[in-house]
mmCIF file of C-alpha atoms and ligand atoms in Angstrom:
data_model
loop_
_atom_site.group_PDB
_atom_site.id
_atom_site.type_symbol
_atom_site.label_atom_id
_atom_site.label_comp_id
_atom_site.label_asym_id
_atom_site.label_seq_id
_atom_site.Cartn_x
_atom_site.Cartn_y
_atom_site.Cartn_z
ATOM 1 C CA UNK A 8 7.754 -10.605 -9.554
ATOM 2 C CA UNK A 9 4.281 -10.810 -11.101
ATOM 3 C CA UNK A 10 1.552 -8.495 -9.988
ATOM 4 C CA UNK A 11 -2.175 -8.907 -9.335
ATOM 5 C CA UNK A 12 -5.005 -6.513 -10.156
ATOM 6 C CA UNK A 13 -8.479 -6.697 -8.654
ATOM 7 C CA UNK A 14 -11.269 -4.557 -10.110
ATOM 8 C CA UNK A 15 -15.008 -4.135 -9.478
ATOM 9 C CA UNK A 16 -14.356 -4.367 -5.746
ATOM 10 C CA UNK A 17 -16.908 -2.865 -3.349
ATOM 11 C CA UNK A 18 -14.933 -2.199 -0.207
ATOM 12 C CA UNK A 19 -16.665 0.264 2.101
ATOM 13 C CA UNK A 20 -15.114 2.589 4.687
ATOM 14 C CA UNK A 21 -14.438 0.622 7.872
ATOM 15 C CA UNK A 22 -13.939 -2.698 6.118
ATOM 16 C CA UNK A 23 -10.488 -4.175 6.651
ATOM 17 C CA UNK A 24 -8.408 -5.292 3.690
ATOM 18 C CA UNK A 25 -5.698 -7.895 4.253
ATOM 19 C CA UNK A 26 -2.904 -8.324 1.707
ATOM 20 C CA UNK A 27 -0.649 -11.353 2.114
ATOM 21 C CA UNK A 28 2.532 -12.243 0.296
ATOM 22 C CA UNK A 29 5.999 -13.742 0.508
ATOM 23 C CA UNK A 30 8.943 -11.357 0.211
ATOM 24 C CA UNK A 31 11.768 -12.966 -1.779
ATOM 25 C CA UNK A 32 15.424 -12.589 -0.853
ATOM 26 C CA UNK A 33 16.940 -9.673 -2.704
ATOM 27 C CA UNK A 34 13.650 -7.771 -2.675
ATOM 28 C CA UNK A 35 14.031 -4.090 -3.531
ATOM 29 C CA UNK A 36 10.458 -2.799 -3.429
ATOM 30 C CA UNK A 37 6.827 -3.826 -3.461
ATOM 31 C CA UNK A 38 3.620 -1.866 -3.886
ATOM 32 C CA UNK A 39 0.004 -2.099 -2.778
ATOM 33 C CA UNK A 40 -2.271 0.334 -4.611
ATOM 34 C CA UNK A 41 -5.870 0.883 -3.466
ATOM 35 C CA UNK A 42 -8.461 3.206 -4.948
ATOM 36 C CA UNK A 43 -10.783 3.638 -7.907
ATOM 37 C CA UNK A 44 -8.293 2.924 -10.722
ATOM 38 C CA UNK A 45 -4.531 2.908 -11.380
ATOM 39 C CA UNK A 46 -4.656 6.682 -11.838
ATOM 40 C CA UNK A 47 -6.954 7.462 -8.904
ATOM 41 C CA UNK A 48 -5.483 5.984 -5.770
ATOM 42 C CA UNK A 49 -6.643 6.498 -2.231
ATOM 43 C CA UNK A 50 -3.367 4.836 -1.195
ATOM 44 C CA UNK A 51 -0.109 3.937 -2.845
ATOM 45 C CA UNK A 52 1.808 1.880 -0.259
ATOM 46 C CA UNK A 53 5.421 1.335 -1.327
ATOM 47 C CA UNK A 54 7.677 -0.771 0.905
ATOM 48 C CA UNK A 55 11.210 0.159 -0.138
ATOM 49 C CA UNK A 56 13.951 -2.214 0.925
ATOM 50 C CA UNK A 57 16.371 -0.307 -1.313
ATOM 51 C CA UNK A 58 14.622 1.740 -3.980
ATOM 52 C CA UNK A 59 14.276 5.322 -5.195
ATOM 53 C CA UNK A 60 17.022 6.379 -2.771
ATOM 54 C CA UNK A 61 15.239 4.973 0.285
ATOM 55 C CA UNK A 62 16.423 2.100 2.471
ATOM 56 C CA UNK A 63 13.913 0.141 4.568
ATOM 57 C CA UNK A 64 11.320 2.875 4.366
ATOM 58 C CA UNK A 65 7.608 2.792 3.636
ATOM 59 C CA UNK A 66 6.473 5.567 1.315
ATOM 60 C CA UNK A 67 2.757 6.267 1.051
ATOM 61 C CA UNK A 68 1.064 8.645 -1.331
ATOM 62 C CA UNK A 69 -2.185 9.271 -3.167
ATOM 63 C CA UNK A 70 -2.724 9.763 -6.884
ATOM 64 C CA UNK A 71 -5.466 11.866 -8.450
ATOM 65 C CA UNK A 72 -6.048 11.791 -12.190
ATOM 66 C CA UNK A 73 -2.554 10.357 -12.604
ATOM 67 C CA UNK A 74 -0.836 13.010 -10.465
ATOM 68 C CA UNK A 75 1.003 12.104 -7.258
ATOM 69 C CA UNK A 76 0.015 13.818 -4.039
ATOM 70 C CA UNK A 77 2.185 14.381 -0.968
ATOM 71 C CA UNK A 78 4.438 11.573 0.257
ATOM 72 C CA UNK A 79 4.273 10.257 3.787
ATOM 73 C CA UNK A 80 7.229 8.236 5.067
ATOM 74 C CA UNK A 81 7.118 5.573 7.775
ATOM 75 C CA UNK A 82 10.439 4.303 9.093
ATOM 76 C CA UNK A 83 9.003 1.376 11.077
ATOM 77 C CA UNK A 84 9.905 -1.312 8.557
ATOM 78 C CA UNK A 85 8.980 -4.808 9.825
ATOM 79 C CA UNK A 86 9.389 -6.548 6.470
ATOM 80 C CA UNK A 87 12.144 -9.115 5.995
ATOM 81 C CA UNK A 88 13.483 -10.573 2.772
ATOM 82 C CA UNK A 89 12.713 -14.288 2.591
ATOM 83 C CA UNK A 90 9.679 -14.122 4.875
ATOM 84 C CA UNK A 91 5.927 -13.780 4.592
ATOM 85 C CA UNK A 92 4.122 -10.503 5.202
ATOM 86 C CA UNK A 93 0.539 -9.433 5.890
ATOM 87 C CA UNK A 94 -0.558 -5.790 5.871
ATOM 88 C CA UNK A 95 -4.035 -4.526 6.822
ATOM 89 C CA UNK A 96 -5.698 -1.399 5.448
ATOM 90 C CA UNK A 97 -8.851 0.386 6.554
ATOM 91 C CA UNK A 98 -10.097 3.768 5.396
ATOM 92 C CA UNK A 99 -12.661 6.439 6.019
ATOM 93 C CA UNK A 100 -13.197 9.760 4.259
ATOM 94 C CA UNK A 101 -10.431 11.414 6.290
ATOM 95 C CA UNK A 102 -7.637 8.902 6.719
ATOM 96 C CA UNK A 103 -6.199 5.514 5.887
ATOM 97 C CA UNK A 104 -5.003 3.256 8.720
ATOM 98 C CA UNK A 105 -2.227 0.805 7.941
ATOM 99 C CA UNK A 106 -1.402 -2.079 10.289
ATOM 100 C CA UNK A 107 2.005 -3.644 9.705
ATOM 101 C CA UNK A 108 3.381 -7.029 10.733
ATOM 102 C CA UNK A 109 3.952 -6.928 14.503
ATOM 103 C CA UNK A 110 0.842 -4.751 14.816
ATOM 104 C CA UNK A 111 2.546 -1.405 14.349
ATOM 105 C CA UNK A 112 -0.119 0.965 13.087
ATOM 106 C CA UNK A 113 0.124 4.348 11.389
ATOM 107 C CA UNK A 114 -2.275 6.657 9.586
ATOM 108 C CA UNK A 115 -1.985 8.825 6.495
ATOM 109 C CA UNK A 116 -4.529 11.395 5.273
ATOM 110 C CA UNK A 117 -7.093 10.202 2.762
ATOM 111 C CA UNK A 118 -6.153 12.993 0.355
ATOM 112 C CA UNK A 119 -8.435 11.541 -2.312
ATOM 113 C CA UNK A 120 -11.507 11.726 -0.083
ATOM 114 C CA UNK A 121 -12.670 8.477 -1.662
ATOM 115 C CA UNK A 122 -15.202 6.617 0.451
ATOM 116 C CA UNK A 123 -14.931 3.186 -1.095
ATOM 117 C CA UNK A 124 -12.337 1.065 -2.880
ATOM 118 C CA UNK A 125 -13.004 -0.569 -6.246
ATOM 119 C CA UNK A 126 -9.438 -1.250 -7.411
ATOM 120 C CA UNK A 127 -6.485 -3.001 -5.837
ATOM 121 C CA UNK A 128 -3.089 -3.811 -7.295
ATOM 122 C CA UNK A 129 -0.155 -5.630 -5.694
ATOM 123 C CA UNK A 130 3.110 -5.551 -7.593
ATOM 124 C CA UNK A 131 6.858 -5.637 -7.255
ATOM 125 C CA UNK A 132 9.045 -7.917 -5.192
ATOM 126 C CA UNK A 133 6.297 -9.871 -3.471
ATOM 127 C CA UNK A 134 4.803 -13.278 -4.282
ATOM 128 C CA UNK A 135 1.085 -12.563 -3.893
ATOM 129 C CA UNK A 136 -0.713 -14.987 -1.566
ATOM 130 C CA UNK A 137 -4.069 -13.325 -1.132
ATOM 131 C CA UNK A 138 -6.286 -10.335 -0.625
ATOM 132 C CA UNK A 139 -9.291 -10.596 1.682
ATOM 133 C CA UNK A 140 -11.841 -8.221 3.136
ATOM 134 C CA UNK A 141 -13.494 -8.449 6.529
HETATM 135 C C1 LIG B 25 14.560 13.661 -4.259
HETATM 136 C C2 LIG B 25 14.230 13.595 -5.550
HETATM 137 C C3 LIG B 25 12.824 13.713 -5.986
HETATM 138 O O1 LIG B 25 12.002 13.003 -5.002
HETATM 139 C C4 LIG B 25 11.809 11.640 -5.359
HETATM 140 O O2 LIG B 25 10.962 11.609 -6.537
HETATM 141 C C5 LIG B 25 10.723 10.254 -6.959
HETATM 142 C C6 LIG B 25 9.982 10.319 -8.298
HETATM 143 O O3 LIG B 25 8.732 10.923 -8.116
HETATM 144 C C7 LIG B 25 9.881 9.540 -5.869
HETATM 145 O O4 LIG B 25 9.671 8.172 -6.258
HETATM 146 C C8 LIG B 25 8.330 7.889 -6.664
HETATM 147 O O5 LIG B 25 7.480 7.963 -5.487
HETATM 148 C C9 LIG B 25 6.118 7.631 -5.819
HETATM 149 C C10 LIG B 25 5.272 7.815 -4.554
HETATM 150 O O6 LIG B 25 5.336 9.191 -4.186
HETATM 151 C C11 LIG B 25 6.029 6.178 -6.298
HETATM 152 O O7 LIG B 25 6.494 5.288 -5.264
HETATM 153 C C12 LIG B 25 6.913 6.040 -7.550
HETATM 154 O O8 LIG B 25 6.960 4.680 -7.970
HETATM 155 C C13 LIG B 25 5.706 4.209 -8.500
HETATM 156 C C14 LIG B 25 5.764 2.748 -8.585
HETATM 157 C C15 LIG B 25 6.738 1.945 -8.095
HETATM 158 N N1 LIG B 25 6.354 0.732 -8.485
HETATM 159 C C16 LIG B 25 7.046 -0.441 -8.283
HETATM 160 N N2 LIG B 25 7.846 -0.717 -7.216
HETATM 161 N N3 LIG B 25 8.318 -1.967 -7.446
HETATM 162 C C17 LIG B 25 7.823 -2.367 -8.641
HETATM 163 N N4 LIG B 25 8.118 -3.526 -9.250
HETATM 164 N N5 LIG B 25 7.011 -1.456 -9.140
HETATM 165 N N6 LIG B 25 5.218 0.759 -9.161
HETATM 166 N N7 LIG B 25 4.846 1.997 -9.212
HETATM 167 C C18 LIG B 25 8.332 6.476 -7.221
HETATM 168 O O9 LIG B 25 9.078 6.496 -8.461
HETATM 169 C C19 LIG B 25 10.684 9.531 -4.577
HETATM 170 O O10 LIG B 25 9.918 8.934 -3.523
HETATM 171 C C20 LIG B 25 11.047 10.966 -4.195
HETATM 172 N N8 LIG B 25 11.921 10.963 -3.004
HETATM 173 C C21 LIG B 25 11.777 11.894 -2.061
HETATM 174 C C22 LIG B 25 12.742 11.778 -0.883
HETATM 175 O O11 LIG B 25 10.932 12.769 -2.121
#
């Protein structure tokens, strides 16, 4: 599926990002990347239906100067092939809060320490429907 890249964003700590998309049948994996650039990510959010050896698992990580940080796995997996999905993200200097469909929420450390998001990318098996900030 095609991806979408947003640059020159000015998303401050505390602002809530919404990413919406439709998950096609047969989906294996989709990604939401948030940060300063593709190589400097405050959050790599990878929903794995069946990818990289994981089944129905969310893998989160950070990336600094192109190098991956420590993975965090979330087994609450409320995504369904053939349905729409909306995920919310907020951040501060210490952590990133992710709110999944059905309102399950979890946090991962903000290993990057970034206080602000300028770059967003949504790619993989998701038909992008929108990104908004509130
Ligand atoms: C056990 C063997 C070594 O560990 C494995 O090492 C893999 C390679 O580093 C890990 O997968 C990477 O995990 C990264 C996050 O830590 C990224 O998810 C990386 O994929 C980057 C990526 C995926 N995508 C993508 N997904 N779908 C599409 N179309 N594009 N775009 N960029 C994945 O290839 C994978 O998560 C990791 N597994 C474990 C259990 O640690």
